[in-house]
mmCIF file of C-alpha atoms in Angstrom:
data_model
loop_
_atom_site.group_PDB
_atom_site.id
_atom_site.type_symbol
_atom_site.label_atom_id
_atom_site.label_comp_id
_atom_site.label_asym_id
_atom_site.label_seq_id
_atom_site.Cartn_x
_atom_site.Cartn_y
_atom_site.Cartn_z
ATOM 1 C CA MET M 1 83.459 118.152 -9.837
ATOM 2 C CA THR M 2 83.267 121.459 -7.940
ATOM 3 C CA SER M 3 85.245 121.661 -4.712
ATOM 4 C CA PRO M 4 85.019 124.238 -1.888
ATOM 5 C CA SER M 5 88.789 124.522 -2.226
ATOM 6 C CA ASN M 6 88.651 125.808 -5.801
ATOM 7 C CA ALA M 7 89.634 129.297 -4.674
ATOM 8 C CA PRO M 8 92.933 128.236 -3.071
ATOM 9 C CA ALA M 9 93.590 125.958 -6.027
ATOM 10 C CA ALA M 10 93.102 128.847 -8.442
ATOM 11 C CA ALA M 11 95.426 131.018 -6.368
ATOM 12 C CA LEU M 12 98.100 128.345 -6.395
ATOM 13 C CA GLU M 13 97.791 127.808 -10.141
ATOM 14 C CA ALA M 14 97.853 131.552 -10.822
ATOM 15 C CA SER M 15 101.097 131.887 -8.876
ATOM 16 C CA GLY M 16 102.685 128.962 -10.707
ATOM 17 C CA SER M 17 102.650 126.769 -7.598
ATOM 18 C CA LEU M 18 101.598 123.121 -7.218
ATOM 19 C CA ALA M 19 105.069 122.045 -8.292
ATOM 20 C CA ARG M 20 105.741 120.491 -4.872
ATOM 21 C CA ALA M 21 103.909 118.297 -2.392
ATOM 22 C CA GLY M 22 103.990 121.224 0.040
ATOM 23 C CA ASP M 23 101.979 123.309 -2.410
ATOM 24 C CA LEU M 24 99.410 120.578 -2.963
ATOM 25 C CA PHE M 25 99.095 120.127 0.799
ATOM 26 C CA GLN M 26 97.569 123.614 1.116
ATOM 27 C CA LEU M 27 94.361 122.250 -0.434
ATOM 28 C CA LEU M 28 94.132 119.661 2.330
ATOM 29 C CA ARG M 29 94.458 121.966 5.321
ATOM 30 C CA ASP M 30 90.686 122.318 5.740
ATOM 31 C CA GLY M 31 90.689 118.716 7.001
ATOM 32 C CA LYS M 32 88.046 117.519 4.545
ATOM 33 C CA PRO M 33 88.583 114.104 2.913
ATOM 34 C CA TRP M 34 89.826 114.010 -0.685
ATOM 35 C CA THR M 35 90.515 111.320 -3.249
ATOM 36 C CA ARG M 36 93.428 111.456 -5.662
ATOM 37 C CA ALA M 37 90.981 111.841 -8.544
ATOM 38 C CA GLU M 38 89.308 114.838 -6.889
ATOM 39 C CA LEU M 39 92.669 116.514 -6.348
ATOM 40 C CA ALA M 40 93.702 115.868 -9.950
ATOM 41 C CA MET M 41 90.416 117.315 -11.239
ATOM 42 C CA THR M 42 90.657 120.389 -8.984
ATOM 43 C CA THR M 43 94.293 121.177 -9.757
ATOM 44 C CA GLY M 44 94.511 120.017 -13.374
ATOM 45 C CA LEU M 45 97.583 117.933 -12.532
ATOM 46 C CA ALA M 46 98.049 114.435 -13.913
ATOM 47 C CA ARG M 47 96.773 111.669 -11.625
ATOM 48 C CA SER M 48 100.233 110.101 -11.512
ATOM 49 C CA THR M 49 101.715 113.429 -10.354
ATOM 50 C CA VAL M 50 99.066 113.811 -7.660
ATOM 51 C CA ALA M 51 99.535 110.208 -6.543
ATOM 52 C CA GLY M 52 103.268 110.725 -6.050
ATOM 53 C CA LYS M 53 102.795 113.868 -3.978
ATOM 54 C CA VAL M 54 100.055 112.277 -1.884
ATOM 55 C CA ASP M 55 102.276 109.277 -1.157
ATOM 56 C CA LEU M 56 104.968 111.631 0.147
ATOM 57 C CA LEU M 57 102.457 113.357 2.417
ATOM 58 C CA LEU M 58 101.124 110.024 3.687
ATOM 59 C CA THR M 59 104.672 108.950 4.526
ATOM 60 C CA SER M 60 105.251 112.127 6.538
ATOM 61 C CA GLY M 61 102.135 111.549 8.631
ATOM 62 C CA LEU M 62 100.717 114.982 7.787
ATOM 63 C CA VAL M 63 98.042 113.199 5.759
ATOM 64 C CA VAL M 64 96.276 109.976 6.745
ATOM 65 C CA SER M 65 93.872 107.581 5.101
ATOM 66 C CA VAL M 66 90.257 108.106 6.233
ATOM 67 C CA GLY M 67 88.470 105.273 4.455
ATOM 68 C CA GLU M 68 87.058 104.832 0.992
ATOM 69 C CA ALA M 69 84.802 106.914 -1.227
ATOM 70 C CA LEU M 70 81.786 105.536 -3.081
ATOM 71 C CA SER M 71 82.751 103.623 -6.179
ATOM 72 C CA SER M 72 81.250 104.179 -9.605
ATOM 73 C CA GLY M 73 82.516 100.757 -10.582
ATOM 74 C CA GLY M 74 85.603 98.815 -9.646
ATOM 75 C CA ARG M 75 87.703 99.249 -6.519
ATOM 76 C CA PRO M 76 86.545 102.127 -4.252
ATOM 77 C CA PRO M 77 89.049 105.022 -4.245
ATOM 78 C CA SER M 78 90.868 105.817 -1.002
ATOM 79 C CA ARG M 79 90.138 109.055 0.804
ATOM 80 C CA PHE M 80 92.693 110.969 2.841
ATOM 81 C CA ALA M 81 92.822 114.139 4.922
ATOM 82 C CA PHE M 82 95.082 116.397 6.958
ATOM 83 C CA HIS M 83 96.194 114.760 10.218
ATOM 84 C CA ALA M 84 96.352 117.531 12.809
ATOM 85 C CA GLN M 85 97.694 115.145 15.473
ATOM 86 C CA ALA M 86 100.779 114.291 13.404
ATOM 87 C CA ARG M 87 102.822 116.873 15.311
ATOM 88 C CA THR M 88 102.478 118.842 18.526
ATOM 89 C CA VAL M 89 103.067 122.535 19.175
ATOM 90 C CA LEU M 90 104.254 124.171 22.378
ATOM 91 C CA ALA M 91 102.422 127.468 22.879
ATOM 92 C CA ALA M 92 103.270 129.995 25.592
ATOM 93 C CA ASP M 93 101.398 133.079 26.762
ATOM 94 C CA VAL M 94 103.684 135.325 28.805
ATOM 95 C CA GLY M 95 101.683 138.034 30.528
ATOM 96 C CA ALA M 96 102.653 140.846 32.865
ATOM 97 C CA SER M 97 102.130 138.630 35.908
ATOM 98 C CA HIS M 98 101.472 135.109 34.604
ATOM 99 C CA VAL M 99 102.754 132.428 32.234
ATOM 100 C CA ARG M 100 100.497 129.886 30.531
ATOM 101 C CA VAL M 101 102.068 127.015 28.604
ATOM 102 C CA ALA M 102 100.004 124.642 26.475
ATOM 103 C CA LEU M 103 100.574 121.630 24.272
ATOM 104 C CA THR M 104 98.376 121.684 21.155
ATOM 105 C CA ASP M 105 97.910 119.829 17.915
ATOM 106 C CA LEU M 106 98.434 121.461 14.517
ATOM 107 C CA ASN M 107 94.853 122.779 14.537
ATOM 108 C CA GLY M 108 95.437 124.646 17.799
ATOM 109 C CA GLU M 109 93.401 122.194 19.886
ATOM 110 C CA VAL M 110 94.731 122.396 23.459
ATOM 111 C CA LEU M 111 95.806 118.954 24.681
ATOM 112 C CA SER M 112 97.194 119.925 28.101
ATOM 113 C CA GLU M 113 98.417 123.059 29.843
ATOM 114 C CA ARG M 114 100.063 124.626 32.873
ATOM 115 C CA ARG M 115 99.689 128.095 34.371
ATOM 116 C CA ALA M 116 101.749 129.914 36.979
ATOM 117 C CA GLU M 117 101.740 133.350 38.593
ATOM 118 C CA LYS M 118 105.153 134.444 37.342
ATOM 119 C CA PRO M 119 105.854 138.144 36.711
ATOM 120 C CA VAL M 120 107.561 138.963 33.423
ATOM 121 C CA ALA M 121 109.749 141.350 35.449
ATOM 122 C CA GLU M 122 111.629 138.310 36.808
ATOM 123 C CA GLY M 123 113.575 138.449 33.547
ATOM 124 C CA PRO M 124 113.891 136.372 30.392
ATOM 125 C CA GLU M 125 116.001 133.513 31.772
ATOM 126 C CA ALA M 126 113.585 132.801 34.627
ATOM 127 C CA VAL M 127 110.414 133.156 32.558
ATOM 128 C CA LEU M 128 111.620 131.326 29.451
ATOM 129 C CA GLY M 129 113.230 128.672 31.656
ATOM 130 C CA TYR M 130 109.767 128.014 33.076
ATOM 131 C CA VAL M 131 108.315 127.830 29.558
ATOM 132 C CA VAL M 132 110.886 125.266 28.419
ATOM 133 C CA GLU M 133 110.695 123.193 31.611
ATOM 134 C CA SER M 134 106.890 123.158 31.517
ATOM 135 C CA GLY M 135 106.885 122.242 27.851
ATOM 136 C CA LYS M 136 109.147 119.257 28.414
ATOM 137 C CA LYS M 137 106.945 118.079 31.295
ATOM 138 C CA LEU M 138 103.774 118.422 29.213
ATOM 139 C CA LEU M 139 105.352 116.369 26.425
ATOM 140 C CA ALA M 140 106.489 113.679 28.861
ATOM 141 C CA GLU M 141 103.131 113.515 30.625
ATOM 142 C CA SER M 142 101.274 113.206 27.311
ATOM 143 C CA GLY M 143 103.563 110.466 26.037
ATOM 144 C CA ARG M 144 104.446 112.510 22.960
ATOM 145 C CA PRO M 145 108.147 112.477 22.003
ATOM 146 C CA GLU M 146 110.092 115.704 21.594
ATOM 147 C CA SER M 147 110.988 114.506 18.094
ATOM 148 C CA ARG M 148 107.357 115.136 17.059
ATOM 149 C CA LEU M 149 107.382 118.723 18.332
ATOM 150 C CA ALA M 150 106.726 120.985 15.340
ATOM 151 C CA GLY M 151 107.735 124.240 16.987
ATOM 152 C CA VAL M 152 107.322 126.703 19.842
ATOM 153 C CA GLY M 153 105.135 129.819 19.717
ATOM 154 C CA ILE M 154 105.508 132.549 22.344
ATOM 155 C CA GLY M 155 103.492 135.697 22.999
ATOM 156 C CA LEU M 156 105.135 138.514 24.962
ATOM 157 C CA PRO M 157 103.483 141.575 26.593
ATOM 158 C CA GLY M 158 105.452 144.154 24.647
ATOM 159 C CA PRO M 159 106.747 145.147 21.205
ATOM 160 C CA VAL M 160 108.570 142.355 19.342
ATOM 161 C CA GLU M 161 110.682 142.442 16.203
ATOM 162 C CA HIS M 162 108.898 139.542 14.554
ATOM 163 C CA ALA M 163 111.715 138.653 12.136
ATOM 164 C CA THR M 164 114.148 137.975 15.010
ATOM 165 C CA GLY M 165 111.805 137.345 17.931
ATOM 166 C CA ARG M 166 113.629 139.921 20.046
ATOM 167 C CA PRO M 167 111.666 142.289 22.333
ATOM 168 C CA VAL M 168 112.134 145.974 21.488
ATOM 169 C CA LYS M 169 112.209 148.403 24.426
ATOM 170 C CA PRO M 170 109.254 146.744 26.202
ATOM 171 C CA PRO M 171 108.007 149.107 28.949
ATOM 172 C CA ILE M 172 107.042 146.472 31.549
ATOM 173 C CA MET M 173 109.749 143.890 30.798
ATOM 174 C CA PRO M 174 113.025 144.885 32.512
ATOM 175 C CA GLY M 175 115.980 142.930 31.147
ATOM 176 C CA TRP M 176 114.166 141.770 28.015
ATOM 177 C CA ASP M 177 115.166 144.470 25.520
ATOM 178 C CA GLY M 178 116.963 142.784 22.613
ATOM 179 C CA PHE M 179 117.087 139.404 24.392
ATOM 180 C CA ASP M 180 117.576 136.418 22.059
ATOM 181 C CA VAL M 181 114.373 134.574 22.929
ATOM 182 C CA VAL M 182 114.667 132.202 19.958
ATOM 183 C CA GLY M 183 118.264 131.233 20.723
ATOM 184 C CA PHE M 184 117.544 130.664 24.424
ATOM 185 C CA VAL M 185 114.651 128.293 23.743
ATOM 186 C CA GLN M 186 116.408 126.475 20.915
ATOM 187 C CA ARG M 187 119.310 125.532 23.196
ATOM 188 C CA THR M 188 116.904 123.067 24.807
ATOM 189 C CA LEU M 189 114.260 122.557 22.123
ATOM 190 C CA PRO M 190 115.924 122.658 18.670
ATOM 191 C CA VAL M 191 112.772 123.434 16.667
ATOM 192 C CA PRO M 192 111.358 126.553 14.973
ATOM 193 C CA VAL M 193 110.561 129.222 17.586
ATOM 194 C CA LEU M 194 108.135 132.029 16.643
ATOM 195 C CA VAL M 195 107.671 135.078 18.875
ATOM 196 C CA ASP M 196 105.172 137.928 18.658
ATOM 197 C CA ASN M 197 103.334 140.518 20.698
ATOM 198 C CA ASP M 198 100.670 138.895 22.879
ATOM 199 C CA VAL M 199 97.750 140.856 21.411
ATOM 200 C CA ASN M 200 98.733 139.895 17.873
ATOM 201 C CA ILE M 201 98.614 136.219 18.719
ATOM 202 C CA MET M 202 95.342 136.641 20.632
ATOM 203 C CA ALA M 203 93.857 138.042 17.428
ATOM 204 C CA LEU M 204 95.165 135.023 15.508
ATOM 205 C CA GLY M 205 93.776 132.571 18.055
ATOM 206 C CA GLU M 206 90.350 134.174 18.324
ATOM 207 C CA ARG M 207 89.929 134.415 14.561
ATOM 208 C CA ALA M 208 91.111 130.866 13.819
ATOM 209 C CA ALA M 209 88.814 129.325 16.416
ATOM 210 C CA TYR M 210 85.674 131.442 16.153
ATOM 211 C CA TRP M 211 85.788 133.841 13.196
ATOM 212 C CA PRO M 212 87.531 131.975 10.335
ATOM 213 C CA GLU M 213 85.200 133.554 7.781
ATOM 214 C CA VAL M 214 86.007 137.123 8.925
ATOM 215 C CA ASP M 215 88.813 138.889 7.051
ATOM 216 C CA ASP M 216 88.729 142.200 8.958
ATOM 217 C CA LEU M 217 88.887 141.861 12.734
ATOM 218 C CA LEU M 218 90.225 143.885 15.655
ATOM 219 C CA PHE M 219 91.107 142.144 18.914
ATOM 220 C CA ILE M 220 91.306 144.563 21.846
ATOM 221 C CA LYS M 221 93.092 143.395 24.993
ATOM 222 C CA VAL M 222 92.207 145.302 28.148
ATOM 223 C CA ALA M 223 94.328 144.217 31.095
ATOM 224 C CA THR M 224 97.480 145.657 32.709
ATOM 225 C CA GLY M 225 97.898 147.463 29.401
ATOM 226 C CA ILE M 226 95.675 148.067 26.387
ATOM 227 C CA GLY M 227 96.543 146.991 22.870
ATOM 228 C CA SER M 228 95.037 145.610 19.703
ATOM 229 C CA GLY M 229 95.728 142.918 17.152
ATOM 230 C CA ILE M 230 94.746 143.973 13.633
ATOM 231 C CA ILE M 231 93.665 141.484 10.992
ATOM 232 C CA SER M 232 92.963 143.179 7.672
ATOM 233 C CA SER M 233 92.104 141.375 4.428
ATOM 234 C CA GLY M 234 92.809 138.118 6.255
ATOM 235 C CA GLN M 235 96.370 139.060 7.246
ATOM 236 C CA LEU M 236 97.820 140.060 10.606
ATOM 237 C CA GLN M 237 99.157 143.610 10.359
ATOM 238 C CA ARG M 238 102.338 144.252 12.352
ATOM 239 C CA GLY M 239 103.394 147.544 10.789
ATOM 240 C CA ALA M 240 106.889 148.651 9.765
ATOM 241 C CA ASP M 241 108.473 148.079 13.183
ATOM 242 C CA GLY M 242 106.030 145.681 14.850
ATOM 243 C CA THR M 243 104.148 148.325 16.840
ATOM 244 C CA ALA M 244 100.882 148.394 14.884
ATOM 245 C CA GLY M 245 97.882 148.309 17.194
ATOM 246 C CA ASP M 246 99.449 149.995 20.230
ATOM 247 C CA LEU M 247 96.220 151.712 21.274
ATOM 248 C CA GLY M 248 97.271 152.087 24.888
ATOM 249 C CA HIS M 249 99.300 155.185 24.117
ATOM 250 C CA VAL M 250 96.764 156.994 21.963
ATOM 251 C CA ARG M 251 95.720 160.228 23.643
ATOM 252 C CA VAL M 252 92.196 160.553 25.027
ATOM 253 C CA ALA M 253 90.710 163.995 25.569
ATOM 254 C CA ARG M 254 89.521 163.282 29.105
ATOM 255 C CA GLY M 255 93.039 162.533 30.316
ATOM 256 C CA SER M 256 94.829 165.806 29.583
ATOM 257 C CA ASP M 257 96.184 165.921 33.148
ATOM 258 C CA VAL M 258 96.814 162.181 33.661
ATOM 259 C CA VAL M 259 100.455 161.079 33.373
ATOM 260 C CA CYS M 260 101.149 157.702 31.756
ATOM 261 C CA ARG M 261 104.087 155.446 32.629
ATOM 262 C CA CYS M 262 105.433 156.128 29.119
ATOM 263 C CA GLY M 263 105.990 159.767 30.149
ATOM 264 C CA ASN M 264 103.196 161.293 28.081
ATOM 265 C CA VAL M 265 99.844 162.523 29.361
ATOM 266 C CA GLY M 266 96.349 161.435 28.457
ATOM 267 C CA CYS M 267 97.186 157.913 27.221
ATOM 268 C CA LEU M 268 94.255 155.498 27.025
ATOM 269 C CA GLU M 269 96.151 152.999 29.185
ATOM 270 C CA ALA M 270 96.519 155.576 31.970
ATOM 271 C CA LEU M 271 92.729 155.972 32.056
ATOM 272 C CA ALA M 272 91.127 152.647 31.155
ATOM 273 C CA SER M 273 93.507 149.776 31.972
ATOM 274 C CA GLY M 274 92.779 147.537 34.941
ATOM 275 C CA GLY M 275 95.365 149.264 37.113
ATOM 276 C CA ALA M 276 94.189 152.730 36.132
ATOM 277 C CA VAL M 277 90.566 151.979 37.036
ATOM 278 C CA ALA M 278 91.693 150.436 40.345
ATOM 279 C CA ARG M 279 93.735 153.545 41.193
ATOM 280 C CA PHE M 280 90.784 155.776 40.397
ATOM 281 C CA LEU M 281 88.512 153.781 42.707
ATOM 282 C CA ALA M 282 91.115 153.730 45.476
ATOM 283 C CA GLY M 283 91.186 157.512 45.258
ATOM 284 C CA GLN M 284 87.427 157.460 45.849
ATOM 285 C CA GLY M 285 87.863 155.381 48.998
ATOM 286 C CA VAL M 286 86.987 152.041 47.401
ATOM 287 C CA GLU M 287 89.323 149.140 48.205
ATOM 288 C CA ALA M 288 90.894 148.177 44.882
ATOM 289 C CA GLN M 289 94.540 147.479 44.134
ATOM 290 C CA ALA M 290 94.363 145.812 40.715
ATOM 291 C CA GLY M 291 92.058 145.168 37.795
ATOM 292 C CA ALA M 292 90.926 141.852 39.277
ATOM 293 C CA ASP M 293 89.610 143.729 42.322
ATOM 294 C CA VAL M 294 87.581 146.025 40.057
ATOM 295 C CA VAL M 295 86.065 143.049 38.240
ATOM 296 C CA ASP M 296 85.115 141.425 41.562
ATOM 297 C CA LEU M 297 83.586 144.644 42.887
ATOM 298 C CA ALA M 298 81.462 145.047 39.759
ATOM 299 C CA ALA M 299 80.360 141.416 39.919
ATOM 300 C CA ASN M 300 79.156 142.069 43.459
ATOM 301 C CA GLY M 301 77.167 145.113 42.385
ATOM 302 C CA ASN M 302 79.467 147.903 43.571
ATOM 303 C CA LEU M 303 78.026 150.966 41.856
ATOM 304 C CA ALA M 304 81.286 152.953 41.843
ATOM 305 C CA ALA M 305 83.128 150.080 40.119
ATOM 306 C CA ILE M 306 80.346 149.646 37.569
ATOM 307 C CA GLN M 307 80.357 153.354 36.735
ATOM 308 C CA ALA M 308 84.174 153.393 36.477
ATOM 309 C CA LEU M 309 84.126 150.430 34.105
ATOM 310 C CA ARG M 310 81.424 152.058 31.988
ATOM 311 C CA GLN M 311 83.615 155.177 31.712
ATOM 312 C CA ALA M 312 86.651 153.030 30.823
ATOM 313 C CA GLY M 313 84.533 151.559 28.042
ATOM 314 C CA ARG M 314 83.688 155.060 26.773
ATOM 315 C CA ASP M 315 87.385 155.987 26.747
ATOM 316 C CA ILE M 316 88.235 152.830 24.811
ATOM 317 C CA GLY M 317 85.304 153.521 22.503
ATOM 318 C CA GLU M 318 86.675 156.997 21.751
ATOM 319 C CA VAL M 319 89.850 155.446 20.337
ATOM 320 C CA LEU M 320 88.024 152.579 18.649
ATOM 321 C CA ALA M 321 85.712 154.972 16.820
ATOM 322 C CA THR M 322 88.773 156.297 15.001
ATOM 323 C CA CYS M 323 89.917 152.722 14.298
ATOM 324 C CA VAL M 324 86.508 151.888 12.837
ATOM 325 C CA ASN M 325 86.661 154.893 10.533
ATOM 326 C CA LEU M 326 90.221 154.061 9.490
ATOM 327 C CA LEU M 327 90.133 150.252 9.183
ATOM 328 C CA ASN M 328 86.436 149.401 8.763
ATOM 329 C CA PRO M 329 86.516 146.059 10.636
ATOM 330 C CA SER M 330 83.475 143.817 10.599
ATOM 331 C CA VAL M 331 84.171 142.419 14.084
ATOM 332 C CA ILE M 332 85.729 143.959 17.201
ATOM 333 C CA VAL M 333 86.542 141.454 19.948
ATOM 334 C CA LEU M 334 87.165 142.593 23.526
ATOM 335 C CA GLY M 335 89.449 140.331 25.542
ATOM 336 C CA GLY M 336 92.018 140.371 28.320
ATOM 337 C CA SER M 337 91.490 140.054 32.068
ATOM 338 C CA MET M 338 89.162 143.062 32.247
ATOM 339 C CA ALA M 339 86.808 141.416 29.753
ATOM 340 C CA ALA M 340 85.460 139.452 32.719
ATOM 341 C CA ALA M 341 83.549 142.675 33.418
ATOM 342 C CA GLY M 342 82.637 142.787 29.764
ATOM 343 C CA ASP M 343 79.002 143.841 30.009
ATOM 344 C CA HIS M 344 79.930 147.122 31.673
ATOM 345 C CA ILE M 345 82.939 147.905 29.476
ATOM 346 C CA MET M 346 81.055 146.732 26.389
ATOM 347 C CA ALA M 347 78.200 149.128 27.087
ATOM 348 C CA GLY M 348 80.573 152.089 27.178
ATOM 349 C CA VAL M 349 82.427 150.996 24.038
ATOM 350 C CA ARG M 350 79.251 150.521 22.012
ATOM 351 C CA GLU M 351 77.797 153.814 23.232
ATOM 352 C CA VAL M 352 80.696 155.824 21.792
ATOM 353 C CA VAL M 353 81.621 153.749 18.725
ATOM 354 C CA TYR M 354 78.102 153.699 17.313
ATOM 355 C CA HIS M 355 77.620 157.375 18.104
ATOM 356 C CA ARG M 356 80.882 158.634 16.572
ATOM 357 C CA SER M 357 81.266 156.345 13.550
ATOM 358 C CA PRO M 358 79.374 156.823 10.280
ATOM 359 C CA PRO M 359 76.426 154.457 9.652
ATOM 360 C CA LEU M 360 78.129 152.795 6.694
ATOM 361 C CA ALA M 361 81.032 151.691 8.911
ATOM 362 C CA THR M 362 78.786 150.335 11.671
ATOM 363 C CA THR M 363 75.831 148.834 9.787
ATOM 364 C CA ASN M 364 77.374 145.358 9.886
ATOM 365 C CA LEU M 365 79.851 145.930 12.709
ATOM 366 C CA ARG M 366 79.738 143.453 15.590
ATOM 367 C CA ILE M 367 81.345 144.296 18.945
ATOM 368 C CA VAL M 368 81.633 141.126 21.031
ATOM 369 C CA LEU M 369 83.446 139.594 23.983
ATOM 370 C CA SER M 370 86.232 137.100 23.392
ATOM 371 C CA ARG M 371 85.000 133.538 23.159
ATOM 372 C CA ALA M 372 88.495 132.083 23.518
ATOM 373 C CA GLY M 373 88.933 133.857 26.848
ATOM 374 C CA GLU M 374 92.126 133.058 28.742
ATOM 375 C CA ARG M 375 93.189 130.622 26.024
ATOM 376 C CA ALA M 376 93.197 133.153 23.185
ATOM 377 C CA ALA M 377 96.948 133.751 23.420
ATOM 378 C CA VAL M 378 98.069 130.115 23.538
ATOM 379 C CA MET M 379 95.690 129.300 20.699
ATOM 380 C CA GLY M 380 97.226 132.136 18.694
ATOM 381 C CA ALA M 381 100.787 131.115 19.567
ATOM 382 C CA SER M 382 99.932 127.675 18.244
ATOM 383 C CA GLN M 383 98.564 129.220 15.052
ATOM 384 C CA LEU M 384 101.779 131.192 14.636
ATOM 385 C CA VAL M 385 103.730 127.925 14.540
ATOM 386 C CA SER M 386 101.202 126.028 12.412
ATOM 387 C CA GLN M 387 101.146 128.755 9.775
ATOM 388 C CA HIS M 388 104.923 128.483 9.578
ATOM 389 C CA VAL M 389 105.411 124.709 9.561
ATOM 390 C CA LEU M 390 102.388 123.980 7.339
ATOM 391 C CA SER M 391 103.358 126.542 4.704
ATOM 392 C CA PRO M 392 104.577 125.053 1.391
ATOM 393 C CA ALA M 393 108.204 125.570 2.431
ATOM 394 C CA GLY M 394 107.553 124.184 5.908
ATOM 395 C CA VAL M 395 105.930 121.030 4.579
ATOM 396 C CA GLU M 396 108.783 120.533 2.110
ATOM 397 C CA ALA M 397 111.242 120.779 4.992
ATOM 398 C CA ALA M 398 109.272 118.170 6.946
ATOM 399 C CA LEU M 399 109.208 115.838 3.935
ATOM 400 C CA ALA M 400 112.958 116.251 3.490
ATOM 401 C CA ALA M 401 113.530 115.482 7.165
ATOM 402 C CA THR M 402 111.365 112.354 6.891
ATOM 403 C CA ALA M 403 113.301 111.202 3.828
ATOM 404 C CA ASN M 404 116.661 111.793 5.548
ATOM 405 C CA ALA M 405 115.520 109.964 8.665
ATOM 406 C CA GLY M 406 114.543 107.013 6.482
#
């Protein structure tokens, strides 16, 4: 029998895996029903070996029975599949001025959420305290016990050392540099805590939900700052020190006399972020204090706002044209709060990218608006946790915990 999961099976066999139930579980993560016989045929393992591993997974709750397959004679074989509701994930999107906390299943499906206007500048204790408190309330309101919480994923609006979860000299996060985010959260919720830059997790969330077949994707966040999440060959690229994708501080020719908050001149963020566009319009006598005001003005047909957004798109496009030449993505997704004015920004981006990039790099290139919208970050934070706890080692740990609890 030929299975759509033959590729992952071959990869596992080539690496000498399939020795543990956690390895076998990787074939089940697509959620499609399997029988023990189908797994044995796909992996080449003995049916008795497969049966033992499947029984362990059924006991853990990560796999559930989903009925019976057609019989070719005798008793119909049982079918089973990944059970995404077996555990819950707490996902948090910490922005420059807001915090969104969501409870999801292991597939990233949002079950419930809370959002508050809470500036990150209030400091880590206040912001993370809100995350933990909100998470506990969401669990209580949903009737899901804390014991079934798989982990906590958090996106922060600044550079993060992914291995430790500590922010690294974040420019808009006073008091956060080097703060032990993981330790703070684990004092109340003793589960795995994964932390990353917000744009990285937005890229993860957007791809998992809407572009699972795309291996080369750029997610561009345009909001208070500008950054990108880079997925290349199916893997999120963080770089040597976690700063990969920091497009906001790439120099743009038009801004040679514009000072950025980082101290340099000509940075993309100083020209095309929501605040930068608002400041430009205010200088022209148009009432605008923040990016949200610019979006509202454009929605109401204000010509100056529309033209400013189109120019912001051209500036972003100037930097993205280099990214296209360097990384050759097949999809570029524009997100963040300024994406609400997407048609105007998108027009400017496309104008420059398609003009300055070679035809071979743009023949199949799609430049689109985020479909996940405001939920992209919490969906990605959930994915960050799921990828960790559903890895072979993560599943083995869950099986061991189940056995010890028994």
